[in-house]
Coordinates of C-alpha atoms (C1' of nucleotides) in Angstrom, one line a residue:
Chain Q
X1 CA -0.2 -0.1 -0.2
X2 CA 1.3 3.4 -1.0
X3 CA 2.0 6.2 1.5
X4 CA 2.0 9.4 -0.3
X5 CA 3.7 12.7 1.1
X6 CA 2.4 16.1 -0.9
X7 CA 5.1 18.3 -0.7
X8 CA 3.4 21.8 -1.6
X9 CA 5.7 25.2 -1.5
X10 CA 4.0 27.8 0.3
X11 CA 3.0 31.0 -1.7
X12 CA 5.4 29.8 -4.4
X13 CA 6.1 33.0 -6.6
X14 CA 5.8 34.9 -3.4
X15 CA 8.3 33.1 -1.5
X16 CA 10.8 32.8 -4.6
X17 CA 10.9 36.6 -4.4
X18 CA 11.3 37.0 -0.7
X19 CA 14.4 34.3 -1.2
X20 CA 16.6 36.9 -2.8
X21 CA 14.9 40.1 -1.6
X22 CA 14.6 39.8 2.5
X23 CA 13.1 43.1 2.8
X24 CA 10.1 41.2 1.5
X25 CA 9.9 39.5 4.4
X26 CA 7.0 40.0 6.6
X27 CA 5.2 42.3 4.3
X28 CA 2.3 41.8 1.7
X29 CA 3.7 40.6 -1.7
X30 CA 1.4 39.7 -4.4
X31 CA 2.6 38.5 -7.6
X32 CA 0.9 39.3 -11.1
X33 CA 0.1 37.2 -14.3
X34 CA 1.1 38.5 -17.8
X35 CA 0.2 42.0 -18.6
X36 CA 0.3 42.5 -14.9
X37 CA -3.3 41.3 -15.2
X38 CA -4.4 39.3 -12.3
X39 CA -3.0 37.9 -8.7
X40 CA -1.5 34.6 -9.3
X41 CA 0.4 34.3 -5.8
X42 CA 0.1 36.1 -2.5
X43 CA 2.1 35.9 0.7
X44 CA 0.3 35.2 3.8
X45 CA 0.0 38.9 4.7
X46 CA -1.8 39.6 1.3
X47 CA -4.1 36.7 1.9
X48 CA -4.8 38.3 5.2
X49 CA -5.8 41.5 3.6
X50 CA -8.4 39.5 2.0
X51 CA -6.7 39.8 -1.9
X52 CA -8.1 36.8 -3.6
X53 CA -6.4 34.4 -5.9
X54 CA -6.8 35.2 -9.6
X55 CA -8.4 38.8 -9.1
X56 CA -7.8 41.3 -11.6
X57 CA -4.9 43.7 -10.4
X58 CA -6.8 46.9 -11.6
X59 CA -9.8 45.9 -8.9
X60 CA -7.5 45.9 -5.9
X61 CA -5.2 49.0 -6.8
X62 CA -6.7 51.2 -3.6
X63 CA -5.9 48.5 -1.5
X64 CA -2.4 48.0 -2.6
X65 CA -1.8 51.8 -2.3
X66 CA -3.1 51.7 1.0
X67 CA -1.6 48.7 2.6
X68 CA 1.7 49.4 0.9
X69 CA 1.3 45.9 -0.6
X70 CA 4.5 44.9 -3.0
X71 CA 3.4 43.9 -6.3
X72 CA 5.8 42.0 -8.8
X73 CA 5.5 40.5 -12.2
X74 CA 5.7 37.2 -12.5
X75 CA 9.6 35.9 -13.1
X76 CA 9.2 32.6 -14.5
X77 CA 12.7 31.9 -15.2
X78 CA 13.3 32.6 -11.5
X79 CA 10.7 30.2 -10.4
X80 CA 11.5 27.4 -12.5
X81 CA 14.6 27.3 -11.3
X82 CA 14.1 27.3 -8.1
X83 CA 11.3 24.6 -8.7
X84 CA 14.3 22.5 -10.0
X85 CA 16.5 23.1 -6.7
X86 CA 13.7 21.8 -4.5
X87 CA 13.5 18.6 -6.6
X88 CA 16.7 18.3 -6.5
X89 CA 16.7 18.4 -2.6
X90 CA 13.4 16.0 -2.7
X91 CA 15.2 13.3 -4.6
X92 CA 17.8 13.4 -2.1
X93 CA 15.4 11.8 0.2
X94 CA 13.9 9.2 -2.4
X95 CA 13.7 8.4 -5.8
X96 CA 9.8 7.5 -5.9
X97 CA 9.0 11.2 -6.8
X98 CA 6.6 12.5 -9.2
X99 CA 6.9 16.4 -9.9
X100 CA 3.1 17.2 -10.2
X101 CA 3.2 21.1 -10.8
X102 CA 6.2 24.0 -10.6
X103 CA 5.7 23.9 -7.0
X104 CA 4.4 20.5 -5.9
X105 CA 5.7 17.0 -5.6
X106 CA 4.0 13.6 -4.9
X107 CA 6.4 11.2 -3.0
X108 CA 5.9 7.5 -2.1
X109 CA 7.0 6.6 1.3
X110 CA 6.1 3.3 1.5
X111 CA 9.1 1.7 0.3
X112 CA 11.4 3.4 2.6
X113 CA 9.5 1.4 5.7
X114 CA 9.6 4.3 7.9
X115 CA 8.8 4.2 11.7
X116 CA 7.9 7.7 12.1
X117 CA 6.9 8.9 8.7
X118 CA 6.1 12.3 10.3
X119 CA 9.6 13.0 11.6
X120 CA 11.2 12.1 8.2
X121 CA 8.9 14.6 6.9
X122 CA 9.6 17.2 9.1
X123 CA 13.3 16.8 8.7
X124 CA 12.6 17.2 4.5
X125 CA 11.0 20.0 5.4
X126 CA 13.9 21.7 7.3
X127 CA 16.2 20.6 4.8
X128 CA 14.2 21.9 1.9
X129 CA 14.6 25.5 3.9
X130 CA 17.7 25.6 4.7
X131 CA 19.1 24.7 1.2
X132 CA 16.7 26.6 -0.9
X133 CA 15.2 29.3 1.4
X134 CA 11.8 28.3 0.7
X135 CA 9.2 26.9 3.1
X136 CA 7.2 23.7 2.3
X137 CA 4.2 21.9 3.9
X138 CA 4.0 18.2 3.7
X139 CA 0.6 16.2 3.8
X140 CA 0.6 12.6 4.3
X141 CA -2.4 10.2 3.2
X142 CA -2.8 6.7 1.5
X143 CA -4.3 8.3 -1.4
X144 CA -3.3 11.2 -3.3
X145 CA -6.3 12.9 -2.6
X146 CA -6.3 12.3 0.8
X147 CA -2.4 13.7 1.3
X148 CA -3.8 16.9 -0.8
X149 CA -6.4 17.1 2.0
X150 CA -3.4 16.4 4.6
X151 CA -1.3 19.4 2.9
X152 CA -4.3 21.9 3.1
X153 CA -4.5 20.9 6.9
X154 CA -0.7 21.2 7.3
X155 CA -0.8 25.0 6.0
X156 CA -3.7 25.7 7.8
X157 CA -3.2 24.7 11.1
X158 CA 0.1 26.6 13.0
X159 CA 0.3 23.7 15.4
X160 CA 1.2 21.3 12.8
X161 CA 4.5 22.9 12.1
X162 CA 4.0 22.3 8.4
X163 CA 3.3 18.3 8.2
X164 CA 0.0 16.7 8.8
X165 CA -0.3 12.7 8.7
X166 CA -3.6 11.3 8.1
X167 CA -2.4 7.8 6.9
X168 CA -3.4 5.4 9.6
X169 CA -5.2 7.7 11.6
X170 CA -8.8 6.9 11.0
X171 CA -10.1 9.4 13.7
X172 CA -8.0 12.2 12.6
X173 CA -8.9 11.6 8.8
X174 CA -12.5 11.9 9.7
X175 CA -12.6 15.1 11.2
X176 CA -10.1 16.3 8.7
X177 CA -12.4 15.6 5.9
X178 CA -15.5 17.2 7.9
X179 CA -13.7 20.3 8.2
X180 CA -13.1 20.6 4.1
X181 CA -15.5 22.4 2.2
X182 CA -16.3 20.2 -0.8
X183 CA -15.2 22.5 -3.5
X184 CA -11.9 21.9 -1.6
X185 CA -11.6 18.4 -2.5
X186 CA -9.0 17.7 -5.2
X187 CA -10.7 17.1 -8.4
X188 CA -14.0 19.1 -7.3
X189 CA -14.4 22.3 -9.6
X190 CA -17.0 24.6 -9.5
X191 CA -19.5 22.7 -11.4
X192 CA -19.5 19.7 -9.6
X193 CA -19.3 21.7 -6.1
X194 CA -22.6 23.4 -7.3
X195 CA -24.1 19.9 -7.8
X196 CA -23.2 18.2 -4.9
X197 CA -24.0 21.4 -2.9
X198 CA -27.5 20.9 -4.4
X199 CA -27.4 17.3 -3.1
X200 CA -26.7 18.5 0.5
X201 CA -22.9 17.1 -0.1
X202 CA -21.5 20.2 1.6
X203 CA -17.8 18.5 3.0
X204 CA -15.4 15.8 2.1
X205 CA -16.5 13.7 4.6
X206 CA -20.0 13.6 3.3
X207 CA -18.9 13.1 0.1
X208 CA -16.7 10.1 1.0
X209 CA -19.8 8.5 2.6
X210 CA -22.0 9.2 -0.5
X211 CA -23.5 6.5 -2.4
X212 CA -21.2 5.5 -5.2
X213 CA -24.3 5.3 -8.1
X214 CA -25.5 8.9 -7.2
X215 CA -22.0 10.3 -7.5
X216 CA -21.6 8.2 -10.7
X217 CA -25.0 9.9 -11.8
X218 CA -23.7 13.2 -11.1
X219 CA -19.7 13.4 -11.8
X220 CA -19.5 10.4 -13.9
X221 CA -16.6 8.1 -13.4
X222 CA -14.2 10.9 -12.6
X223 CA -16.3 11.5 -9.4
X224 CA -16.5 7.7 -8.2
X225 CA -12.4 7.8 -8.5
X226 CA -12.4 11.0 -5.9
X227 CA -15.2 9.2 -3.5
X228 CA -12.7 5.8 -3.5
X229 CA -9.6 7.9 -2.9
X230 CA -11.2 9.7 -0.3
X231 CA -11.8 6.2 1.3
X232 CA -8.1 5.7 1.3
X233 CA -8.1 3.8 -1.9
X234 CA -5.1 4.7 -4.1
X235 CA -7.0 5.3 -7.3
X236 CA -4.3 7.7 -8.9
X237 CA -0.7 6.0 -8.9
X238 CA 2.6 7.8 -8.3
X239 CA 4.0 8.8 -12.2
X240 CA 7.5 9.1 -12.0
X241 CA 8.2 9.4 -15.6
X242 CA 6.6 12.4 -16.7
X243 CA 4.4 11.4 -19.7
X244 CA 5.4 12.8 -23.3
X245 CA 3.6 16.1 -23.9
X246 CA 0.7 15.8 -26.7
X247 CA 0.6 19.2 -27.2
X248 CA 2.7 22.4 -26.9
X249 CA 1.0 26.0 -26.7
X250 CA 2.5 29.4 -26.6
X251 CA -0.4 32.4 -26.6
X252 CA -0.9 35.6 -25.1
X253 CA -3.3 38.1 -24.5
X254 CA -1.9 41.5 -26.1
X255 CA -1.2 44.4 -24.2
X256 CA -3.7 46.3 -26.2
X257 CA -6.5 45.0 -28.9
X258 CA -5.3 45.4 -32.4
X259 CA -7.5 45.3 -35.6
X260 CA -4.6 45.2 -38.0
X261 CA -3.5 41.6 -39.8
X262 CA 0.4 42.9 -39.5
X263 CA 0.2 43.2 -35.8
X264 CA -1.2 39.9 -35.0
X265 CA 1.0 38.3 -37.8
X266 CA 3.9 39.2 -35.6
X267 CA 2.5 38.0 -32.6
X268 CA 1.9 34.2 -34.3
X269 CA 5.3 34.4 -35.8
X270 CA 6.9 35.2 -32.7
X271 CA 4.7 32.6 -30.9
X272 CA 5.2 29.9 -33.5
X273 CA 9.3 30.6 -33.4
X274 CA 8.8 29.9 -29.5
X275 CA 6.9 26.7 -30.0
X276 CA 9.6 25.5 -32.2
X277 CA 12.5 26.4 -30.0
X278 CA 10.6 24.6 -27.1
X279 CA 10.0 21.6 -29.5
X280 CA 13.7 20.9 -30.3
X281 CA 14.3 21.7 -26.4
X282 CA 12.4 19.1 -25.6
X283 CA 13.7 16.7 -28.2
X284 CA 10.1 16.5 -30.0
X285 CA 8.6 17.1 -33.6
X286 CA 4.9 18.1 -34.5
X287 CA 2.5 16.7 -36.3
X288 CA 0.3 19.4 -37.0
X289 CA -0.5 22.9 -36.1
X290 CA -3.2 24.9 -34.6
X291 CA -3.5 28.9 -34.8
X292 CA -6.2 30.7 -32.9
X293 CA -7.4 34.5 -32.6
X294 CA -9.9 35.9 -30.2
X295 CA -11.4 39.4 -29.6
X296 CA -11.5 40.6 -25.9
X297 CA -14.2 38.6 -24.1
X298 CA -14.5 40.9 -21.3
X299 CA -15.2 44.3 -23.6
X300 CA -19.1 44.1 -23.7
X301 CA -19.4 46.7 -26.3
X302 CA -16.6 45.0 -29.0
X303 CA -18.0 42.6 -31.6
X304 CA -17.0 39.3 -30.4
X305 CA -15.4 36.7 -32.4
X306 CA -12.8 33.3 -32.0
X307 CA -11.4 31.4 -34.9
X308 CA -9.1 28.9 -35.2
X309 CA -7.8 26.4 -38.0
X310 CA -5.4 23.9 -38.2
X311 CA -3.0 22.1 -40.8
X312 CA -1.0 19.0 -40.7
X313 CA 2.6 18.8 -41.7
X314 CA 3.5 16.2 -44.3
X315 CA 6.2 14.7 -42.3
X316 CA 6.3 15.9 -38.3
X317 CA 8.7 18.6 -37.8
X318 CA 10.6 20.7 -35.7
X319 CA 12.1 23.5 -38.0
X320 CA 11.2 27.0 -37.4
X321 CA 10.7 28.0 -40.8
X322 CA 8.3 25.2 -41.5
X323 CA 6.1 26.0 -38.3
X324 CA 6.1 29.8 -39.0
X325 CA 5.1 29.0 -42.5
X326 CA 2.1 26.9 -41.5
X327 CA 1.4 29.4 -38.7
X328 CA 0.9 32.4 -40.9
X329 CA -0.9 30.1 -43.8
X330 CA -3.8 29.2 -40.8
X331 CA -4.0 32.3 -39.6
X332 CA -4.6 34.0 -42.9
X333 CA -7.2 31.4 -43.4
X334 CA -9.0 32.4 -40.1
X335 CA -8.4 36.2 -40.6
X336 CA -11.5 38.7 -40.9
X337 CA -11.1 42.6 -40.9
X338 CA -13.5 44.5 -38.7
X339 CA -12.6 42.8 -35.2
X340 CA -10.4 44.3 -32.4
X341 CA -8.1 41.1 -31.5
X342 CA -7.0 40.8 -28.2
X343 CA -5.6 37.1 -27.9
X344 CA -3.6 35.0 -30.4
X345 CA -1.9 31.7 -30.1
X346 CA -0.1 28.7 -31.7
X347 CA -0.5 24.9 -30.6
X348 CA 1.4 22.3 -31.7
X349 CA -0.2 19.0 -31.8
X350 CA 0.5 15.0 -32.5
X351 CA 3.9 15.6 -30.5
X352 CA 6.3 13.0 -31.1
X353 CA 9.7 12.1 -30.1
X354 CA 12.3 13.6 -32.7
X355 CA 14.1 10.3 -33.7
X356 CA 10.6 8.0 -33.8
X357 CA 9.7 10.4 -36.7
X358 CA 9.4 8.7 -40.3
X359 CA 12.1 9.2 -43.1
X360 CA 11.4 10.5 -46.6
X361 CA 12.8 11.4 -49.8
X362 CA 13.8 15.1 -48.4
X363 CA 15.6 13.6 -45.8
X364 CA 19.0 15.6 -46.8
X365 CA 17.3 18.7 -47.1
X366 CA 15.8 18.2 -43.6
X367 CA 19.6 17.6 -42.4
X368 CA 20.6 21.1 -43.4
X369 CA 17.5 22.4 -41.7
X370 CA 18.3 20.8 -38.8
X371 CA 21.5 21.6 -38.7
X372 CA 20.3 25.6 -39.4
X373 CA 18.3 25.3 -36.3
X374 CA 21.2 23.8 -33.7
X375 CA 23.2 26.5 -35.1
X376 CA 20.1 29.1 -34.2
X377 CA 19.7 27.5 -30.7
X378 CA 23.4 27.7 -29.7
X379 CA 23.7 31.4 -30.7
X380 CA 20.5 32.3 -28.9
X381 CA 22.1 30.5 -25.8
X382 CA 25.1 31.9 -26.1
X383 CA 24.1 35.5 -26.8
X384 CA 20.7 35.7 -25.0
X385 CA 17.2 35.0 -26.2
X386 CA 16.2 36.6 -29.1
X387 CA 19.7 37.4 -30.4
X388 CA 18.5 35.8 -33.8
X389 CA 14.8 35.6 -34.6
X390 CA 12.5 35.3 -37.7
X391 CA 10.7 38.5 -39.0
X392 CA 10.8 41.8 -37.2
X393 CA 9.2 41.9 -33.5
X394 CA 8.9 45.4 -32.6
X395 CA 9.9 45.9 -28.9
X396 CA 6.7 48.8 -29.2
X397 CA 4.3 46.4 -31.2
X398 CA 1.1 46.9 -29.2
X399 CA 0.6 42.8 -28.5
X400 CA 3.8 42.6 -26.5
X401 CA 2.9 42.1 -22.7
X402 CA 3.2 44.6 -20.1
X403 CA 5.5 43.4 -17.2
X404 CA 6.4 46.6 -14.9
X405 CA 7.5 45.3 -12.1
X406 CA 10.0 42.3 -13.0
X407 CA 12.5 41.3 -10.6
X408 CA 16.0 40.4 -11.7
X409 CA 16.9 36.8 -12.9
X410 CA 18.9 36.4 -9.8
X411 CA 19.8 32.4 -10.6
X412 CA 20.2 32.2 -14.4
X413 CA 21.6 35.5 -15.6
X414 CA 25.4 36.5 -15.0
X415 CA 24.3 40.5 -14.9
X416 CA 21.3 39.5 -12.6
X417 CA 23.7 38.0 -9.7
X418 CA 23.0 39.3 -6.4
X419 CA 26.0 41.1 -4.7
X420 CA 26.9 40.8 -1.4
X421 CA 27.9 44.1 0.0
X422 CA 30.6 43.8 3.0
Chain B
dT1 C1' -6.6 51.9 -18.8
dC2 C1' -7.2 47.7 -16.5
dT3 C1' -9.6 40.4 -16.2
dG4 C1' -3.3 34.8 -17.4
dG5 C1' -1.2 30.9 -19.6
dG6 C1' -0.3 25.6 -20.5
dG7 C1' -1.5 21.6 -19.8
dT8 C1' -4.6 16.6 -19.1
dC9 C1' -8.5 13.7 -19.2
dC10 C1' -13.3 12.3 -20.3
dT11 C1' -17.5 12.1 -22.4
dA12 C1' -21.0 12.7 -26.3
dG13 C1' -22.1 12.3 -30.5
dG14 C1' -21.3 12.1 -35.6
dA15 C1' -19.5 9.6 -39.2
dC16 C1' -18.7 5.1 -41.2
dC17 C1' -17.9 0.3 -41.4
dC18 C1' -20.0 -4.4 -41.6
Chain F
dT1 C1' -46.6 0.9 -42.1
dC2 C1' -42.3 0.5 -42.1
dT3 C1' -36.5 2.1 -41.2
dG4 C1' -30.8 -3.5 -36.9
dG5 C1' -27.2 -3.2 -34.1
dG6 C1' -22.5 -3.4 -32.8
dG7 C1' -18.5 -1.4 -33.2
dT8 C1' -14.2 2.1 -34.0
dC9 C1' -12.4 6.2 -34.8
dC10 C1' -12.5 11.1 -34.8
dT11 C1' -13.6 15.6 -33.0
dA12 C1' -15.1 19.4 -29.9
dG13 C1' -16.4 20.7 -25.9
dG14 C1' -16.4 20.4 -20.8
dA15 C1' -14.3 20.1 -16.3
dC16 C1' -10.4 20.2 -14.0
dC17 C1' -5.7 21.4 -12.8
dC18 C1' -1.6 24.7 -11.1

DNA sequence: TCTGGGGTCCTAGGACCC
DNA sequence: TCTGGGGTCCTAGGACCC
């Protein structure tokens, strides 16, 4: 029987910022999404002010000023590197580890045969804090869903000291489930929550005890799996090998809307080019590409339109030129004048490992293209991202995101390295 | 003035086949 | 008055996750 530990970094993005700028410690901090649009992370002090997850930044500006909340643009380069460090520390404790998201990992501790899993977790927690500067919380349970609930309580209850063990503690588990609102259960989103509330199933304990047939009727098999997990059955297993990606997407909401095909084409070319780079980085080739454009769904006065089209590649590819070609081709098929477009994106589909792809008559010209792409990637790696690009991407283009509050890339750029003053 | 981005899995329904 | 049943594959959309 597996023993899941869910290790989750507390307020991850805000904590990363604090590691390199200790002046932020003790202060309310929020981290913002693309375009500095909404709040995607909050320090405890910011949560205490009632700032909700996902709230549009402009709506809380008065609050920000009044309480001197520090607002930062998100610095994904920094967060990704810090995430890698946390995983490295955790891997030194056990190889049975699944990286679930940028700030969460599931571990299976059962193979370690620990006499005191709680103590082991407290030690892991202290080590991550010492070696990375990041505070984490750890929940223990016999299923992933239960370890999620344990983790939530580890964060909420100060006396837990960052670790909550629900495995083989039936009484503690009952009261934990009773105090967990049903909408907080992993896998229960807003839609299912509404249906369950209508049935009087308000908390995780009631969900656990609900008849399977009823749950199947309102939520299908997905819901039944959640119920079984709450009962302690490990339906979801540990997935140590990250599954191969099936799609790869680059999209952005523009800094402001545009009616010009030229603007949107520039953006789509840039997205296509970035998807191609990412594809090569991951050692993949794509079998098809889709491009989508849409107007501003929040602008009630604007005429709305959203369109997409896809094209297969004859032979799966990761060649930037080919991918840009397909993206501009599909864009011209879906383009219609007279709309103010606010968002666009490029999706690569049917991904397969690069060396699995079919060979064809044009293999040698393909090899030249591959060498060209390898050179391109190397130059960009050496001289900075964007040193060589396809097409002209003006820095002032309207589709560029606004990120006015970006912190330095402390750990990945020599020029941003923190300096210790003596 | 201002509302994110990148994914996965599941299901229902249509097209098609014998 | 009457119009099968069962299977597969594909796609779009729903729901959810962080």
